[in-house]
Amino acid sequence: MSEPGRRVDLSQINPPVFFGSVILIFAIVIFGASTPDIAGKVFSSTQSWIVDSFGWLYLLAVAIFLFFSLYLALSRYGSIRLGPEHSLPDFSYGSWFAMLFSAGMGIGLLFYGVAEPVLHMSSPPQGEGQTIEAAREAMATTFFHWGLHAWSIYAVVGLSLAYFGFRHRLPLTLRSALFPIIGERMNGPLGHAVDIFAVLGTMFGVATSLGLGVMQVNTGLNYLFGLTISTPVQIGLIVAITGFATVSVVAGLDAGIRRLSILNVMLAAVLMVYMAASGPTQHLFQALVQNTGHYLDTLVNKTFNLYAYEPTDWMGAWTLFYWGWWIAWSPFVGMFIARVSRGRTIREFVMGVLFVPVGFTFVWMTLFGNTAIALDFGIADGAISAAVNSDVTTAVFKVFEYLPLGTVASLLATLLVITFFVTSSDSGSLVIDIITSGGNHEPPVWQRVFWAVTEGVVAAVLLLAGGLSALQSAAIASALPFTFIMLIICYGLFKGLRLEALKLDARNQSDLSVTNGEVPWQVRLKRMVTFPGKEKAKAFLNSEVLDAFSAVSKELAKHDRECRVQREADSIQLKVYHGDEETFRYGVFLSNHIAPGFVVSDLHMDESKQRHFYRLDVHLTEGAQHYDIMDYTREQIISDILSQYNAHLLYLDMARADNTTIDPKSQETLT
């Protein structure tokens, strides 16, 4: 391995995915940049054909994703943790919500918060525009496009990646979500192709958003400072934003992206307070309640409405376009939210991903959309809708003209657009880094820099050549094949979760008597009121526990069972192999705890001065089982191993009957 800073270390990349992605990215960019007109026609016609022929599939698939996500959250699977049973979330709720929001839809809210409600009001799918009824339906439609359906798409991909990546320790790449379907082939060409597809979708999704979004930043700077609206200025903005994103992604997930995401939410909150205070406040609160109720009331109808009896081009230009765009972005956003969700339960994950960003979005859309509509019907007298129909990038700045402190609000909005762009860029870079490094959670710095810079280069080249719109159409068109992949992901995730349920059923049916009756009550009481030190716990681990493991291993070997005892500094593990079926793993790990209050004089003292005690915790494949075997006799330890092994054999029998398997090579360690 090379020394950091001296030469590029290629040992941490997955060559087929890394180099395959690089070649295809630059080939597509060259095509889009050298022949933008031809590329535009090819991609646009492809997108139109897909919308006309498979619009029904988009609507049906997205409905399945929403109902599937809610089912998992409300079912028995909801308590399953995305990681070992003993794992804790890597981030607080506040940081987690901030990163979910910033990576998912942040920039779109500023771009469409005013524009979309006004455009729907001006040109509704049915009926006359610029009416009260059109305004009411405009808000319901905007909620529909940015609501639960969009986030359920991200939830399906993110949940599957987090489950197989953290629970079963498969690589944190898209291919792992397909393991229950394609098995070991995920490590071959098919898996490489899936990961390359995810890299392309992420790269071009972020690059097109970066390129199209700088137009809004340029508009804001023109409004504030008179800066010329031109391609050279926009290229300069891309360079600056890419520079900030590179610094952030090099700083890492916690130091860079997390802090920037929190800044995004804080700035967004300030803008929301400003809009609530300076706009028609009472009307906005009333509208929020009514908009939400109308959204829920029409949810099922809008979910399946294709205007089959009243054909309209509006459907392809809006709802189907959005569904395709969210699906195209799902490898990026899904991978990112999986990366930051380790330690959450499935119920926490689904409820957090679906409802927290959606609630924030509904408040935002009401504050900006209803304020714009109220002003347009009132003092603006149609000027806002005229401006939006002329140039979408001016929408939010046009609204600020009719509010107090409009210049300050425009400055804050422009700053927020920039920070949202930086967050999207560095999040996208991190996702691509992880995929092209084979699932490495902490990819090398040079690779982070490479992908962050590449995103900026792709956006700048296509903006310069006029090929961004063509690339956006291509990204939407790519959603069709990925829709099928996502449906397969749902099926694979369900099969994996069924195994979890079978394992729990097997453990409940197995007689785990050692924890219930075979250990004398005096021993159990002793464990409750005594607090052994590290040396005593390690001595017990290396004597009674090791002796019990060795005895079981030797006896299993007599019965032609392949097994291995693995010793480490603070743990001992027993592994019993079952060919192509899941390996049995029983481990005992030394864990450090602070003694309770009646032992320690002051629990608020510095942790280094507090008294500690040690436990010998049992771990299985899923993680800690939350019981301690300190002071068990050799026979009692053996009895516990055999009880757990019996549960494992029962589980394998159930899995065979269910025709479901898990990779025996996954989960090589218990922690």
XYZ file of C-alpha atoms in Angstrom:
671
model
C 0.000 0.000 0.000
C 1.339 3.432 -0.871
C 2.096 6.153 1.620
C -0.545 8.877 1.781
C 0.382 11.893 -0.267
C 3.151 10.240 -2.287
C 1.331 8.351 -4.997
C -2.170 7.279 -5.865
C -3.173 4.010 -4.217
C -5.221 1.975 -6.683
C -5.606 -0.975 -4.331
C -8.760 0.513 -2.772
C -10.813 0.745 -5.948
C -12.971 -1.793 -7.762
C -11.268 -1.593 -11.202
C -14.158 -2.778 -13.438
C -16.567 -0.303 -11.830
C -14.110 2.591 -11.498
C -12.603 2.469 -14.977
C -15.838 1.355 -16.640
C -17.626 4.356 -15.124
C -14.876 6.784 -16.129
C -14.869 5.580 -19.746
C -18.658 5.707 -20.118
C -18.988 9.091 -18.390
C -16.522 10.787 -20.678
C -17.887 9.019 -23.771
C -21.400 10.293 -23.021
C -20.097 13.780 -22.204
C -18.155 13.930 -25.471
C -21.282 12.857 -27.371
C -23.454 15.427 -25.611
C -20.897 18.228 -25.943
C -19.808 17.618 -29.539
C -23.285 17.084 -30.990
C -25.736 18.709 -28.537
C -28.534 19.041 -31.117
C -28.373 15.391 -32.165
C -28.021 14.237 -28.557
C -30.988 16.387 -27.566
C -33.201 14.894 -30.256
C -32.163 11.317 -29.482
C -32.653 11.592 -25.718
C -35.819 13.690 -25.941
C -37.502 11.323 -28.381
C -36.513 8.376 -26.195
C -37.963 10.092 -23.135
C -41.213 10.892 -24.963
C -41.569 7.293 -26.138
C -41.012 5.982 -22.610
C -43.579 8.381 -21.133
C -46.171 7.468 -23.758
C -45.575 3.709 -23.606
C -44.659 3.097 -19.968
C -46.230 5.955 -18.027
C -48.622 3.458 -16.457
C -45.643 1.431 -15.202
C -44.063 4.476 -13.539
C -47.296 5.256 -11.689
C -47.890 1.656 -10.637
C -44.289 1.099 -9.529
C -44.142 4.248 -7.415
C -47.415 3.259 -5.746
C -45.887 -0.146 -4.931
C -42.798 1.534 -3.440
C -44.949 3.675 -1.136
C -47.183 0.855 0.086
C -44.199 -1.493 0.477
C -42.296 1.038 2.614
C -45.276 1.650 4.876
C -45.923 -2.088 5.192
C -42.347 -2.735 6.362
C -42.543 0.046 8.937
C -45.844 -1.182 10.387
C -45.119 -4.920 10.241
C -43.066 -7.133 12.564
C -40.033 -6.295 10.427
C -40.087 -2.720 11.684
C -38.075 -3.573 14.808
C -35.147 -5.040 12.845
C -32.046 -2.892 13.211
C -29.950 -1.745 10.256
C -26.769 -3.165 11.705
C -25.907 -5.573 14.522
C -28.429 -5.745 17.342
C -26.091 -3.871 19.664
C -25.309 -1.053 17.211
C -26.299 2.540 17.942
C -27.075 5.270 15.366
C -24.009 7.072 14.059
C -25.765 10.459 14.116
C -28.261 12.255 16.315
C -31.805 12.754 15.053
C -31.089 16.404 14.256
C -27.993 15.670 12.162
C -29.681 12.698 10.506
C -32.762 14.679 9.478
C -30.600 17.538 8.198
C -28.574 15.225 5.961
C -31.683 13.438 4.674
C -33.262 16.737 3.747
C -30.188 18.358 2.164
C -29.203 15.364 0.048
C -32.729 14.558 -1.108
C -34.487 17.661 -2.331
C -32.941 20.785 -0.871
C -32.137 22.710 -4.028
C -35.412 21.776 -5.702
C -37.421 23.521 -3.002
C -35.868 26.882 -3.802
C -36.105 26.304 -7.534
C -39.728 25.103 -7.542
C -41.128 26.420 -4.236
C -42.684 29.366 -6.048
C -42.479 28.234 -9.644
C -44.410 24.973 -9.527
C -47.543 26.165 -7.663
C -47.708 29.242 -9.906
C -47.250 27.212 -13.096
C -49.952 24.715 -12.056
C -52.261 27.608 -11.206
C -51.622 29.232 -14.599
C -51.878 26.025 -16.633
C -53.707 23.266 -14.719
C -54.096 19.795 -16.244
C -57.833 20.414 -16.503
C -60.058 23.435 -16.223
C -59.376 27.150 -16.409
C -56.207 28.709 -15.025
C -55.775 31.740 -12.733
C -58.803 30.799 -10.604
C -59.258 29.991 -6.915
C -60.023 26.370 -7.786
C -56.887 26.205 -9.936
C -54.855 27.615 -7.012
C -56.252 25.009 -4.619
C -55.468 22.159 -7.007
C -52.041 23.640 -7.749
C -50.997 23.274 -4.119
C -52.395 19.731 -3.864
C -50.533 18.738 -7.020
C -47.293 20.297 -5.769
C -47.642 18.399 -2.493
C -48.252 15.214 -4.480
C -45.089 15.623 -6.562
C -42.893 16.402 -3.535
C -44.603 14.195 -0.961
C -44.584 10.613 0.218
C -44.217 9.035 -3.220
C -40.920 10.746 -3.954
C -39.407 9.812 -0.611
C -40.685 6.232 -0.792
C -38.535 5.780 -3.911
C -35.476 6.849 -1.936
C -36.582 4.772 1.064
C -36.742 1.516 -0.904
C -33.209 1.835 -2.267
C -31.744 3.235 0.950
C -33.400 0.630 3.172
C -32.250 -2.270 1.045
C -28.657 -0.981 0.902
C -28.553 -0.312 4.647
C -30.086 -3.689 5.495
C -27.760 -5.830 3.386
C -24.751 -3.569 3.923
C -24.950 -3.159 7.698
C -27.029 -6.152 8.807
C -25.394 -8.769 6.573
C -22.095 -6.958 5.960
C -22.271 -7.155 2.204
C -20.550 -4.326 0.307
C -22.384 -1.000 0.568
C -23.080 -0.891 -3.151
C -26.183 -1.306 -5.246
C -25.265 -4.850 -6.268
C -25.720 -6.072 -2.692
C -29.417 -5.222 -2.799
C -29.792 -7.851 -5.514
C -27.998 -10.659 -3.689
C -31.130 -12.653 -2.762
C -32.015 -12.687 -6.471
C -28.716 -13.185 -8.319
C -26.627 -14.724 -5.539
C -22.871 -14.939 -6.104
C -23.278 -13.454 -9.573
C -23.399 -10.073 -7.860
C -19.583 -10.272 -7.733
C -19.329 -10.761 -11.484
C -20.125 -8.748 -14.626
C -23.810 -8.376 -13.744
C -22.957 -6.796 -10.390
C -20.371 -4.528 -12.022
C -22.988 -3.391 -14.550
C -25.484 -2.541 -11.799
C -22.889 -0.494 -9.896
C -21.751 1.307 -13.049
C -25.380 2.152 -13.760
C -25.667 3.655 -10.275
C -22.481 5.698 -10.797
C -23.735 7.071 -14.125
C -27.115 8.004 -12.655
C -25.486 9.753 -9.708
C -22.883 11.571 -11.790
C -25.272 12.872 -14.425
C -28.030 13.625 -11.938
C -25.723 15.783 -9.836
C -23.964 17.296 -12.860
C -27.177 18.344 -14.598
C -28.576 19.780 -11.377
C -25.324 21.632 -10.804
C -25.328 22.998 -14.335
C -28.998 23.978 -14.400
C -28.916 25.281 -10.831
C -26.106 27.764 -11.349
C -28.498 29.577 -13.647
C -30.629 30.380 -10.597
C -27.561 31.464 -8.625
C -26.566 33.669 -11.550
C -30.066 35.161 -11.604
C -29.876 35.883 -7.876
C -26.489 37.574 -8.193
C -27.793 39.567 -11.142
C -30.784 40.681 -9.085
C -28.612 41.606 -6.113
C -25.430 42.962 -7.653
C -26.114 43.348 -11.340
C -23.772 40.490 -12.255
C -24.118 39.629 -15.935
C -26.140 36.530 -16.785
C -23.788 34.640 -19.070
C -22.195 31.257 -19.629
C -18.684 32.359 -18.495
C -20.132 33.570 -15.189
C -21.976 30.291 -14.726
C -18.799 28.319 -15.481
C -17.020 30.359 -12.812
C -19.800 29.566 -10.350
C -19.457 25.853 -11.107
C -15.719 26.069 -10.450
C -16.297 27.834 -7.113
C -19.044 25.447 -5.974
C -16.947 22.435 -7.019
C -14.046 23.830 -4.987
C -16.201 24.113 -1.864
C -17.638 20.632 -2.454
C -14.135 19.173 -2.813
C -13.072 20.657 0.511
C -16.235 19.329 2.162
C -15.929 15.791 0.796
C -12.250 15.621 1.773
C -13.204 16.704 5.309
C -15.446 13.647 5.497
C -19.021 12.816 6.356
C -18.997 14.132 9.907
C -16.740 17.175 9.616
C -17.904 18.317 6.182
C -21.254 17.073 4.935
C -22.986 16.853 8.326
C -22.080 20.403 9.342
C -22.988 21.813 5.959
C -26.336 20.001 6.061
C -27.099 21.516 9.455
C -26.210 24.959 8.043
C -28.630 24.326 5.169
C -31.481 23.552 7.521
C -30.723 26.593 9.669
C -30.694 28.924 6.661
C -33.874 27.319 5.325
C -35.545 27.771 8.724
C -34.622 31.475 8.748
C -36.158 31.923 5.289
C -39.297 30.089 6.375
C -39.701 32.295 9.441
C -39.221 35.328 7.210
C -41.900 34.152 4.781
C -44.335 33.339 7.591
C -43.829 36.762 9.180
C -43.759 38.933 6.059
C -46.388 37.088 4.026
C -50.126 36.706 4.732
C -49.447 34.898 8.014
C -52.952 33.849 9.007
C -53.777 32.730 5.490
C -50.561 30.654 5.348
C -51.351 28.699 8.505
C -54.880 28.074 7.286
C -53.584 27.033 3.875
C -51.063 24.602 5.397
C -53.822 22.728 7.211
C -56.123 22.729 4.185
C -53.361 21.821 1.708
C -52.354 18.851 3.833
C -55.941 17.685 4.199
C -56.608 18.047 0.476
C -53.394 16.136 -0.290
C -54.430 13.247 1.943
C -57.991 13.310 0.601
C -56.851 13.020 -3.032
C -53.791 10.821 -2.416
C -55.187 7.559 -3.759
C -56.881 9.198 -6.738
C -53.746 11.090 -7.783
C -51.588 8.016 -7.217
C -53.351 6.103 -9.976
C -54.652 8.941 -12.187
C -53.158 8.807 -15.702
C -55.864 10.934 -17.358
C -56.579 7.896 -19.525
C -60.058 9.216 -20.409
C -58.909 12.811 -20.947
C -55.406 12.465 -22.483
C -53.134 15.430 -21.800
C -49.479 16.252 -22.356
C -49.421 17.729 -18.845
C -49.009 14.262 -17.309
C -45.779 13.551 -19.151
C -44.420 17.039 -18.547
C -45.031 16.927 -14.796
C -45.988 13.798 -12.807
C -44.291 11.206 -15.000
C -41.290 13.499 -15.418
C -40.993 13.785 -11.629
C -41.364 10.048 -11.046
C -38.674 9.365 -13.629
C -36.406 12.014 -12.103
C -36.791 10.688 -8.553
C -36.124 7.128 -9.750
C -33.044 8.286 -11.684
C -31.757 9.999 -8.524
C -32.541 7.067 -6.216
C -29.124 5.341 -6.451
C -27.503 8.578 -5.269
C -29.951 9.612 -2.550
C -30.688 6.026 -1.501
C -27.000 5.227 -1.080
C -26.394 8.424 0.871
C -29.273 7.987 3.309
C -28.236 4.357 3.801
C -24.706 5.514 4.652
C -25.968 7.877 7.370
C -28.643 5.520 8.789
C -26.592 2.731 10.330
C -28.016 1.698 13.697
C -31.603 2.815 13.032
C -34.455 0.344 13.067
C -36.472 -0.195 9.900
C -39.409 1.581 11.539
C -37.251 4.573 12.460
C -35.764 4.628 8.977
C -39.047 4.551 7.083
C -40.844 7.005 9.349
C -37.868 9.358 9.352
C -37.252 9.199 5.606
C -40.923 9.468 4.644
C -42.461 11.877 7.095
C -39.827 14.279 8.434
C -38.565 15.677 5.088
C -42.111 15.583 3.709
C -43.441 17.602 6.641
C -40.676 20.162 6.181
C -41.383 20.257 2.440
C -45.110 20.819 2.921
C -44.465 23.764 5.218
C -41.961 25.218 2.736
C -44.221 24.808 -0.289
C -47.120 26.405 1.550
C -45.103 29.406 2.725
C -43.594 30.104 -0.678
C -46.314 28.795 -2.990
C -49.331 30.271 -1.215
C -47.550 33.582 -0.642
C -46.778 33.801 -4.362
C -50.367 32.935 -5.313
C -51.828 35.415 -2.812
C -49.557 38.184 -4.082
C -50.302 37.316 -7.700
C -54.042 37.563 -7.066
C -53.481 40.797 -5.119
C -50.826 43.476 -5.339
C -48.774 41.805 -8.083
C -51.847 41.558 -10.361
C -50.479 38.662 -12.428
C -46.871 39.901 -12.604
C -45.497 36.909 -10.675
C -47.136 34.312 -12.922
C -45.964 36.229 -15.976
C -42.377 36.285 -14.666
C -42.450 32.579 -13.811
C -43.778 31.615 -17.225
C -41.031 33.727 -18.777
C -38.081 32.524 -16.655
C -38.464 29.967 -13.852
C -35.156 30.996 -12.226
C -36.572 34.435 -11.355
C -39.626 33.074 -9.483
C -38.510 33.356 -5.865
C -36.749 36.698 -6.426
C -39.877 38.141 -8.032
C -41.887 37.268 -4.908
C -39.317 38.977 -2.672
C -39.910 42.236 -4.584
C -43.344 42.499 -2.976
C -42.173 41.715 0.575
C -40.264 43.815 3.123
C -36.475 43.325 3.272
C -36.659 41.654 -0.123
C -32.992 42.305 -0.923
C -31.856 40.646 2.309
C -34.134 37.683 1.624
C -32.761 37.389 -1.920
C -29.206 37.366 -0.562
C -30.105 34.641 1.934
C -31.875 32.613 -0.760
C -28.864 32.844 -3.071
C -26.566 31.736 -0.255
C -28.894 28.819 0.494
C -28.906 27.759 -3.162
C -25.105 27.686 -3.092
C -24.887 25.662 0.130
C -27.518 23.232 -1.162
C -25.475 22.777 -4.332
C -22.297 22.158 -2.374
C -24.101 19.564 -0.244
C -25.521 17.787 -3.300
C -22.115 17.774 -4.981
C -20.133 16.466 -2.014
C -22.850 13.921 -1.164
C -22.824 12.693 -4.757
C -19.034 12.466 -4.711
C -19.099 10.422 -1.503
C -21.667 8.017 -2.958
C -19.640 7.487 -6.143
C -16.487 7.052 -4.036
C -18.127 4.283 -2.012
C -19.493 2.457 -5.068
C -16.255 2.593 -7.093
C -14.189 1.480 -4.101
C -16.270 -1.666 -3.697
C -18.304 -0.505 -0.715
C -15.506 1.043 1.351
C -17.202 3.405 3.837
C -14.096 5.596 3.989
C -12.750 5.741 0.425
C -9.299 7.242 -0.242
C -8.984 11.031 -0.373
C -7.603 11.128 -3.914
C -10.714 9.355 -5.157
C -13.010 11.812 -3.362
C -11.191 14.706 -5.020
C -11.276 12.992 -8.417
C -15.045 12.480 -8.423
C -15.851 15.911 -6.971
C -13.773 17.581 -9.683
C -15.244 15.298 -12.371
C -18.778 16.384 -11.443
C -17.794 20.004 -11.931
C -16.024 19.285 -15.217
C -19.003 17.370 -16.613
C -21.419 20.152 -15.648
C -19.160 22.891 -17.052
C -18.470 21.147 -20.366
C -22.114 20.385 -21.033
C -23.245 23.847 -19.969
C -20.676 25.359 -22.322
C -21.745 23.128 -25.191
C -25.471 23.390 -24.518
C -25.846 19.684 -23.810
C -27.285 19.799 -20.288
C -30.928 19.535 -21.343
C -30.107 16.499 -23.474
C -28.342 14.868 -20.544
C -31.278 15.575 -18.256
C -33.578 13.837 -20.738
C -31.158 10.899 -20.830
C -31.196 10.673 -17.029
C -35.001 10.563 -17.018
C -35.026 7.921 -19.748
C -32.641 5.779 -17.684
C -35.331 5.545 -15.002
C -37.212 2.912 -17.021
C -34.695 0.067 -16.654
C -33.969 1.098 -13.086
C -37.683 0.832 -12.269
C -37.430 -2.901 -12.947
C -34.281 -3.101 -10.819
C -36.094 -1.380 -7.957
C -38.987 -3.823 -8.142
C -36.458 -6.655 -7.918
C -34.838 -4.862 -4.962
C -38.197 -4.850 -3.172
C -38.574 -8.571 -3.726
C -35.007 -9.258 -2.565
C -35.437 -7.141 0.551
C -38.656 -8.943 1.417
C -36.916 -12.318 1.057
C -34.103 -11.153 3.331
C -36.532 -9.927 5.972
C -38.438 -13.205 5.842
C -35.194 -14.880 6.868
C -34.992 -12.570 9.868
C -38.493 -13.609 10.857
C -37.647 -17.295 10.418
C -34.549 -16.881 12.582
C -36.599 -15.256 15.333
C -39.237 -17.990 15.099
C -36.532 -20.661 15.315
C -35.009 -19.040 18.395
C -38.424 -18.791 20.056
C -39.144 -22.447 19.358
C -35.720 -23.618 20.499
C -35.197 -24.425 24.188
C -32.699 -21.804 25.374
C -32.863 -23.290 28.844
C -29.462 -22.173 30.080
C -30.636 -18.582 30.416
C -33.866 -19.591 32.094
C -33.330 -22.440 34.496
C -30.003 -24.254 34.280
C -27.973 -21.414 35.806
C -28.459 -21.466 39.602
C -30.200 -18.414 40.927
C -27.243 -17.638 43.172
C -24.978 -17.294 40.125
C -27.488 -15.073 38.371
C -27.778 -12.868 41.464
C -23.978 -12.676 41.773
C -23.738 -11.343 38.224
C -26.271 -8.648 39.085
C -24.510 -7.273 42.159
C -20.805 -7.845 41.476
C -18.706 -5.864 39.030
C -15.577 -7.724 37.882
C -12.537 -5.869 36.610
C -10.903 -6.327 33.241
C -8.245 -8.785 34.353
C -10.759 -11.099 35.999
C -13.057 -11.004 32.961
C -10.175 -11.697 30.544
C -8.937 -14.541 32.717
C -12.398 -16.134 32.640
C -12.597 -15.582 28.868
C -9.255 -17.314 28.310
C -9.992 -20.206 30.652
C -13.600 -21.376 31.016
C -14.892 -19.830 27.780
C -11.967 -20.966 25.658
C -12.111 -24.438 27.182
C -15.835 -24.704 26.405
C -15.320 -23.519 22.816
C -12.465 -25.968 22.279
C -14.509 -28.861 23.659
C -17.466 -28.090 21.378
C -15.167 -27.641 18.374
C -13.442 -31.004 18.955
C -16.737 -32.801 19.379
C -18.195 -31.249 16.224
C -15.083 -32.291 14.310
C -15.756 -35.898 15.306
C -19.089 -35.574 13.506
C -17.467 -34.188 10.346
C -18.577 -30.616 10.999
C -16.164 -27.999 9.716
C -15.617 -25.496 12.513
C -13.075 -22.980 13.741
C -12.316 -21.208 17.013
C -11.041 -17.681 16.443
C -9.216 -15.903 19.286
C -8.605 -12.173 19.436
C -7.501 -9.811 22.206
C -10.930 -9.310 23.762
C -13.094 -11.957 22.130
C -13.422 -15.608 21.179
C -15.629 -16.805 18.335
C -16.832 -20.240 17.283
C -17.828 -20.709 13.642
C -19.534 -23.818 12.308
C -19.733 -23.994 8.523
C -22.652 -25.465 6.583
C -21.489 -25.384 2.984
C -23.671 -23.059 0.925
C -25.922 -22.339 3.890
C -25.403 -19.682 6.521
C -22.523 -20.194 8.953
C -23.302 -20.506 12.680
C -21.405 -17.928 14.710
C -21.262 -17.760 18.476
C -18.939 -15.198 20.014
C -18.119 -13.936 23.488
C -16.909 -10.338 23.613
C -15.397 -8.373 26.470
C -17.396 -5.135 26.948
C -16.638 -2.148 29.155
C -19.310 -0.517 31.368
C -19.468 2.181 34.029
C -20.431 0.798 37.427
C -23.827 1.905 38.843
C -24.384 4.719 41.301
C -24.246 2.656 44.494
C -20.693 1.615 43.549
C -19.372 4.915 42.204
C -19.465 8.006 44.385
C -20.055 10.459 41.538
C -21.365 9.413 38.120
C -20.753 12.943 36.786
C -16.995 12.783 37.333
C -14.609 12.536 34.390
C -15.105 9.151 32.688
C -11.412 8.255 33.060
C -11.814 8.492 36.866
C -15.015 6.486 37.083
C -14.960 2.860 38.131
C -15.537 0.432 35.275
C -16.572 -3.190 35.193
C -16.558 -5.751 32.399
C -19.076 -8.174 30.925
C -18.675 -11.203 28.687
C -21.493 -10.640 26.204
C -22.767 -13.303 23.820
C -22.882 -12.262 20.178
C -24.525 -14.114 17.314
C -24.570 -13.185 13.642
C -27.050 -10.370 14.304
C -24.896 -8.859 17.064
C -25.113 -8.733 20.856
C -27.786 -10.894 22.520
C -27.797 -8.764 25.685
C -26.826 -11.384 28.223
C -23.581 -12.034 30.098
C -21.991 -15.490 30.688
C -19.494 -14.388 33.334
C -19.280 -17.055 36.085
C -21.018 -19.712 34.007
C -19.493 -23.147 34.448
C -17.891 -24.901 31.498
C -20.947 -27.140 31.122
C -23.328 -24.177 31.249
C -21.377 -22.352 28.528
C -21.457 -25.480 26.391
C -25.191 -25.807 27.023
C -25.741 -22.224 25.882
C -23.692 -22.795 22.716
C -25.686 -25.915 21.905
C -29.000 -24.181 22.569
C -28.091 -21.399 20.166
C -26.761 -23.930 17.647
C -29.983 -25.897 17.861
C -31.900 -22.689 17.103
C -29.621 -22.122 14.112
C -30.254 -25.631 12.758
C -33.990 -25.115 13.160
C -33.676 -21.799 11.312
C -31.788 -23.455 8.420
C -34.533 -26.073 8.174
C -37.178 -23.323 7.990
C -35.127 -21.449 5.390
C -34.865 -24.572 3.212
C -38.614 -25.012 3.400
C -39.032 -21.339 2.501
C -36.492 -21.730 -0.328
C -34.537 -18.688 0.908
C -30.807 -18.451 1.588
C -28.253 -15.909 2.763
C -24.660 -15.680 1.588
C -22.551 -17.930 3.853
C -19.526 -15.730 3.114
C -21.153 -12.570 4.421
C -20.893 -11.418 8.033
C -17.327 -12.589 8.475
C -17.180 -10.892 11.884
C -19.772 -10.341 14.586
C -18.920 -6.723 15.380
